[in-house]
Amino acid sequence: MYVNNGLIMEKRIHFERLVIAAYRLPFKIVKTKGKNKVVQNSGGLVSAVLSLSESLKNDENQLHNNKIVWTGIADNQSSSVFFKKFRNDHFELFPVDLPPKLNELFYGGFCNDLIWPLFHYFTTYAVFDDVYFEAYKEANQKFCDEIVKITRPGDFIWVHDYQLLLLPGMIREKMPGVSIGFFLHIPFPSYELFRLLPRGWRECIIKGMLGADLLGFHTNDYTQHFLKSVRRTTGFECQQNVILTRNQIVKADAFPIGIDYSKFHDACLCMPVICEKKKIHKNLPGQKLIFSVDRLDYTKGLLLRLKGYETFLEKYPEWHSKVVFNMVVVPSRDHIEKYRTLKKEIESTVGRINGKYSSLSWRPVIYQYKSLSFDELISLYGASDVGLITPLRDGMNLVAKEYIACQNDNKGVLILSEMAGAASELSEAILINPVDNNEMSEAIFNALEMNQPEKTTRLGRMQKRISEYNVFTWAFDFMDQAWEVKRIQKQMSVRFINKTILSGIISAYKNACNRIFLLDYDGTLVSFEKYPEMATIDVNTLNILRKLLDNTKNQIAIISGRDRGFLEQQFDDMPVTLVAEHGYFIRKPGKSWESTVHSGEKWKDAVMPILKEYVNRCNGTFIEEKTGSLAWHYRNADVDFAQLRLHELRDDLAEVIRHKTNFEILEGNKVLEIKSGKYDKGQAALNLLSNGHFDFILAAGDDKTDEFLFKAVPESAYTIRVGMSPSLAKYNVSAYPVLLKLLKNLSAG
Ligand code: GDG
């Protein structure tokens, strides 16, 4: 339990230790007066984790009193040597050493010349270079090597940001059971942008990210973009926010990062800040103050902000001499051409505005290119009347939240770009589109003119929200959910066929004298192919089935949705029972096909035209006509578009079959099937089981239509769902080759 902002939090961290992997270490060494001083690095993540560690220090039960472990890169070689031995009350640091050339290609190249611009929608700035990508992989591998060295059982590894997208997958390969979380601090872009990455790179990135158990993004939009990229890149099924990968479930969700609200709010009440605020007001008599602070970056909309302010000055001359815009730009990457140019443009725009509007006693823009101390920053937040934050894209933007936290006297108004992640939580700010000059100038005018009751109401709502969902809630929430995902994975792994379960099945098999295998075909005995006719059975699988059939105690039934002709082709020379079209037809060994249903085919006249319409409306889909059913396959269509059409098709079909009680709609793996007559795989199985006293039943299938089978067979049966989906089956296996291995095992017994 810990106390935060007067609220008693019942949160508990279940992990032994927190191991952070982030590009930078949280500290650097600064020489002051000839002495080395350890100083905190700037940036949202460092502030967040430092605040978290301080709150944990006060609770001896949290994290079992262990320090937070942090791996990252030090500023230079001598810092790295120093930090290797560095321990303080909160942290143990493990510097990762990258040769400067590698770091340049990895960080300067792949991270900042490709991922940063691309994920912030600046596609024209993106540089695609194979050498960068190789360096990115190598650097992520070096992080992985360090993490593997320091991780202990019970640890939670929390990987941060776009520099380490491959790391979760790399760690997972080395330590399959460990808990891994990943948080992306920048936007995850729409698939249209993500797909600009070469296919191999994007597959590698998605695979890397999916090594985590839990993936966090600032907003639901970013989460949805990521999920779409997963579906399009891997084909994995996503059930809401849960991704069913080949052998694990992974969760993706929105965790909007918060700030240490009390730290900012309370700092405004400290004497040095109160004095500094007074000084600012004294220097600007009778003038309102607009304030902004950002790193020098093209994503921050710095030039557009100046232009918006210029438009405001143009439109509202009555405000001349009564308002000042203090624009602080924090130095960053200004050795790079793009940033140098941006800096020059800012300086010339500031010069132009000041040249045009200044008087002897008034300068409309006060531009500062420097970092501020914490107290200076808080004083400016608190002393200003308007916070003007207008990025073109921003993952979250903590400055917006900090600004709100510092409004103790309810004076400030926040103008915020709707392109910042923070906009979804700070809806009471004046939200603007940063490219719209007029909107920005109107917003500045409205903010300056806003009456006090409205300011108080808006601020009150935002302060309540960000004080409650603060940095602690964010971190605890993330770790809590990571723990929960692990719990669900463990629960599911109990259902996975492990050695113990396997030996149970083998011994039941050995003790039985009348056994039956009820096996689905597609996805269960063969893999999924682009077209159904391509999914033919291979010789190894046939040999496994033959070997099982060599034992006279065994019977096999293939229970499939396929038509008779196809099944005959695959199993013609084998003494297996074939069930075609979900039970419409049955052929026992050595006998001919029998039909269990007599519904005629007239009904198809009403359904076929609708399906044809949907083939036209959704590229890549096709119809399969069987005797008793019509199937609309969408495996080759755009996943999301097909889902949309699927909903519509279901509605249209429901309308047609509304008064016909005999119809059923079945949903299989990327297929919607309409059949007439009450029959399904379950009834077919019961029919077969009624002909013998079986003391060993094994039923396996991979899709929803096989659930009828699992439901129908007796409790004593071994039921196995192939794939990760939740099921009525007792067990899951990750993929069909695992089932084949199991059958092979039994055939040897
Ligand atoms: C990423 C995402 C996301 C800035 N200048 C000074 C200073 N700062 C502090 C601010 C704030 C932090 O740095 C900047 O926060 P941002 O939110 O702008 O983000 P970044 O760290 O650049 O980047 C961003 C964030 O991660 C968190 O997930 O919000 O979208 O790009 O805390 O106060 N602090 C001091 N002097 C300065 O001059 N003392």
mmCIF file of C-alpha atoms and ligand atoms in Angstrom, residues 43-44 116 185-186 218 257 293 295 300 330 371-374 377 381 394-399 402, ligand 1:
data_model
loop_
_atom_site.group_PDB
_atom_site.id
_atom_site.type_symbol
_atom_site.label_atom_id
_atom_site.label_comp_id
_atom_site.label_asym_id
_atom_site.label_seq_id
_atom_site.Cartn_x
_atom_site.Cartn_y
_atom_site.Cartn_z
ATOM 1 C CA GLY A 43 12.783 13.081 -20.471
ATOM 2 C CA GLY A 44 9.452 11.615 -19.516
ATOM 3 C CA TRP A 116 11.238 8.614 -35.543
ATOM 4 C CA HIS A 185 6.496 6.300 -26.013
ATOM 5 C CA ILE A 186 5.961 7.613 -29.535
ATOM 6 C CA HIS A 218 -0.344 5.928 -25.045
ATOM 7 C CA ILE A 257 1.555 7.874 -19.306
ATOM 8 C CA VAL A 293 8.865 24.610 -23.976
ATOM 9 C CA ARG A 295 12.985 20.027 -27.554
ATOM 10 C CA LYS A 300 6.844 19.901 -32.324
ATOM 11 C CA VAL A 330 15.691 22.992 -25.565
ATOM 12 C CA SER A 371 17.471 24.135 -20.962
ATOM 13 C CA LEU A 372 15.657 25.327 -17.900
ATOM 14 C CA SER A 373 16.237 24.215 -14.331
ATOM 15 C CA PHE A 374 13.284 22.464 -12.715
ATOM 16 C CA LEU A 377 10.346 25.468 -15.602
ATOM 17 C CA TYR A 381 4.368 27.058 -16.072
ATOM 18 C CA ASP A 394 3.412 13.628 -30.288
ATOM 19 C CA GLY A 395 3.089 10.259 -28.584
ATOM 20 C CA MET A 396 1.719 11.869 -25.420
ATOM 21 C CA ASN A 397 3.347 15.228 -24.475
ATOM 22 C CA LEU A 398 4.049 15.494 -20.784
ATOM 23 C CA VAL A 399 4.561 19.253 -20.906
ATOM 24 C CA GLU A 402 2.797 19.392 -16.241
HETATM 25 C C1 GDG B 1 8.622 10.826 -25.502
HETATM 26 C C2 GDG B 1 7.481 11.141 -26.478
HETATM 27 C C3 GDG B 1 5.937 11.279 -24.560
HETATM 28 C C4 GDG B 1 11.740 19.538 -21.294
HETATM 29 N N1 GDG B 1 12.493 20.632 -21.332
HETATM 30 C C5 GDG B 1 12.984 20.833 -20.102
HETATM 31 C C6 GDG B 1 12.493 19.839 -19.278
HETATM 32 N N2 GDG B 1 11.721 19.042 -20.032
HETATM 33 C C7 GDG B 1 10.999 17.869 -19.552
HETATM 34 C C8 GDG B 1 9.519 18.168 -19.478
HETATM 35 C C9 GDG B 1 8.934 16.785 -19.667
HETATM 36 C C10 GDG B 1 9.939 16.111 -20.571
HETATM 37 O O1 GDG B 1 11.147 16.801 -20.472
HETATM 38 C C11 GDG B 1 9.517 16.118 -22.018
HETATM 39 O O2 GDG B 1 8.397 15.344 -22.140
HETATM 40 P P1 GDG B 1 7.689 15.014 -23.528
HETATM 41 O O3 GDG B 1 6.385 14.424 -23.245
HETATM 42 O O4 GDG B 1 7.720 16.206 -24.392
HETATM 43 O O5 GDG B 1 8.531 13.849 -24.162
HETATM 44 P P2 GDG B 1 9.919 13.202 -24.538
HETATM 45 O O6 GDG B 1 10.620 12.691 -23.333
HETATM 46 O O7 GDG B 1 10.689 14.141 -25.368
HETATM 47 O O8 GDG B 1 9.496 11.934 -25.474
HETATM 48 C C12 GDG B 1 6.406 11.959 -25.822
HETATM 49 C C13 GDG B 1 7.096 10.955 -23.639
HETATM 50 O O9 GDG B 1 8.119 10.213 -24.316
HETATM 51 C C14 GDG B 1 6.654 10.148 -22.435
HETATM 52 O O10 GDG B 1 6.125 8.912 -22.846
HETATM 53 O O11 GDG B 1 5.048 12.144 -23.875
HETATM 54 O O12 GDG B 1 5.318 12.111 -26.714
HETATM 55 O O13 GDG B 1 7.992 11.808 -27.625
HETATM 56 O O14 GDG B 1 8.860 16.085 -18.476
HETATM 57 O O15 GDG B 1 9.245 18.735 -18.261
HETATM 58 N N3 GDG B 1 12.781 19.771 -17.978
HETATM 59 C C15 GDG B 1 13.601 20.716 -17.456
HETATM 60 N N4 GDG B 1 14.131 21.678 -18.217
HETATM 61 C C16 GDG B 1 13.866 21.794 -19.524
HETATM 62 O O16 GDG B 1 14.373 22.687 -20.202
HETATM 63 N N5 GDG B 1 13.877 20.675 -16.160
#
